[in-house]
């Protein structure tokens, strides 16, 4: 039987020109709700992203680095 990998969704926000983790969840909808809350507080959409990764810290860090290098 194949192992099912669970995705981890991280909401990142741009601060000082770089994206930093703001919130994370195994439920994508929770990250979307947090993004909506920040948008209502005036954070521009271009300063918010949701990235998906494996739930380990190394995978999240790799995704964040790729986003900042883009």
Tab-separated table of C-alpha atoms in Angstrom:
chain	number	residue	atom	x	y	z
A	1	UNK	CA	0.000	0.000	0.000
A	2	UNK	CA	1.365	3.429	-0.974
A	3	UNK	CA	1.891	6.053	1.683
A	4	UNK	CA	-0.218	9.164	1.306
A	5	UNK	CA	1.726	12.341	1.949
A	6	UNK	CA	-0.168	15.022	3.742
A	7	UNK	CA	0.283	18.558	2.424
A	8	UNK	CA	1.080	21.464	4.710
A	9	UNK	CA	-0.115	24.910	3.658
A	10	UNK	CA	1.903	27.938	4.732
A	11	UNK	CA	0.689	31.508	4.384
A	12	UNK	CA	3.683	33.755	3.820
A	13	UNK	CA	3.812	37.547	3.952
A	14	UNK	CA	6.360	39.878	2.367
A	15	UNK	CA	8.259	41.924	4.955
A	16	UNK	CA	11.335	43.944	4.098
A	17	UNK	CA	11.354	42.559	0.565
A	18	UNK	CA	11.364	38.879	1.605
A	19	UNK	CA	8.563	36.423	2.268
A	20	UNK	CA	8.321	35.107	5.841
A	21	UNK	CA	5.990	32.453	7.281
A	22	UNK	CA	2.886	33.910	8.901
A	23	UNK	CA	0.576	30.921	9.442
A	24	UNK	CA	0.541	27.218	8.646
A	25	UNK	CA	-2.046	24.461	8.612
A	26	UNK	CA	-2.802	21.027	7.186
A	27	UNK	CA	-6.147	22.528	6.086
A	28	UNK	CA	-5.777	24.810	3.053
A	29	UNK	CA	-9.031	26.595	3.867
A	30	UNK	CA	-7.610	27.814	7.182
A	31	UNK	CA	-4.680	29.450	5.371
A	32	UNK	CA	-7.137	31.093	2.960
A	33	UNK	CA	-9.187	32.466	5.879
A	34	UNK	CA	-6.043	33.962	7.454
A	35	UNK	CA	-5.097	35.478	4.094
A	36	UNK	CA	-8.559	37.054	3.830
A	37	UNK	CA	-8.222	38.512	7.335
A	38	UNK	CA	-4.912	40.139	6.415
A	39	UNK	CA	-6.379	41.462	3.143
A	40	UNK	CA	-9.214	43.103	5.113
A	41	UNK	CA	-6.568	44.745	7.311
A	42	UNK	CA	-5.034	46.320	4.198
A	43	UNK	CA	-2.189	43.959	3.314
A	44	UNK	CA	-1.811	43.990	-0.498
A	45	UNK	CA	-2.557	40.683	-2.266
A	46	UNK	CA	0.887	40.796	-3.901
A	47	UNK	CA	2.466	40.597	-0.422
A	48	UNK	CA	0.670	37.342	0.444
A	49	UNK	CA	1.169	33.827	-0.917
A	50	UNK	CA	0.183	30.335	0.131
A	51	UNK	CA	2.750	27.631	-0.481
A	52	UNK	CA	2.228	23.880	-0.234
A	53	UNK	CA	4.892	21.513	1.021
A	54	UNK	CA	5.484	18.343	2.907
A	55	UNK	CA	4.954	18.946	6.626
A	56	UNK	CA	8.646	18.829	7.544
A	57	UNK	CA	10.618	22.013	8.197
A	58	UNK	CA	13.202	21.308	5.479
A	59	UNK	CA	10.506	21.138	2.781
A	60	UNK	CA	8.866	24.345	3.995
A	61	UNK	CA	12.212	26.134	4.089
A	62	UNK	CA	13.042	24.968	0.557
A	63	UNK	CA	9.705	26.288	-0.761
A	64	UNK	CA	10.188	29.614	0.990
A	65	UNK	CA	13.720	29.972	-0.381
A	66	UNK	CA	12.474	29.255	-3.909
A	67	UNK	CA	9.809	31.939	-3.516
A	68	UNK	CA	12.327	34.512	-2.274
A	69	UNK	CA	14.772	33.707	-5.081
A	70	UNK	CA	12.116	34.168	-7.787
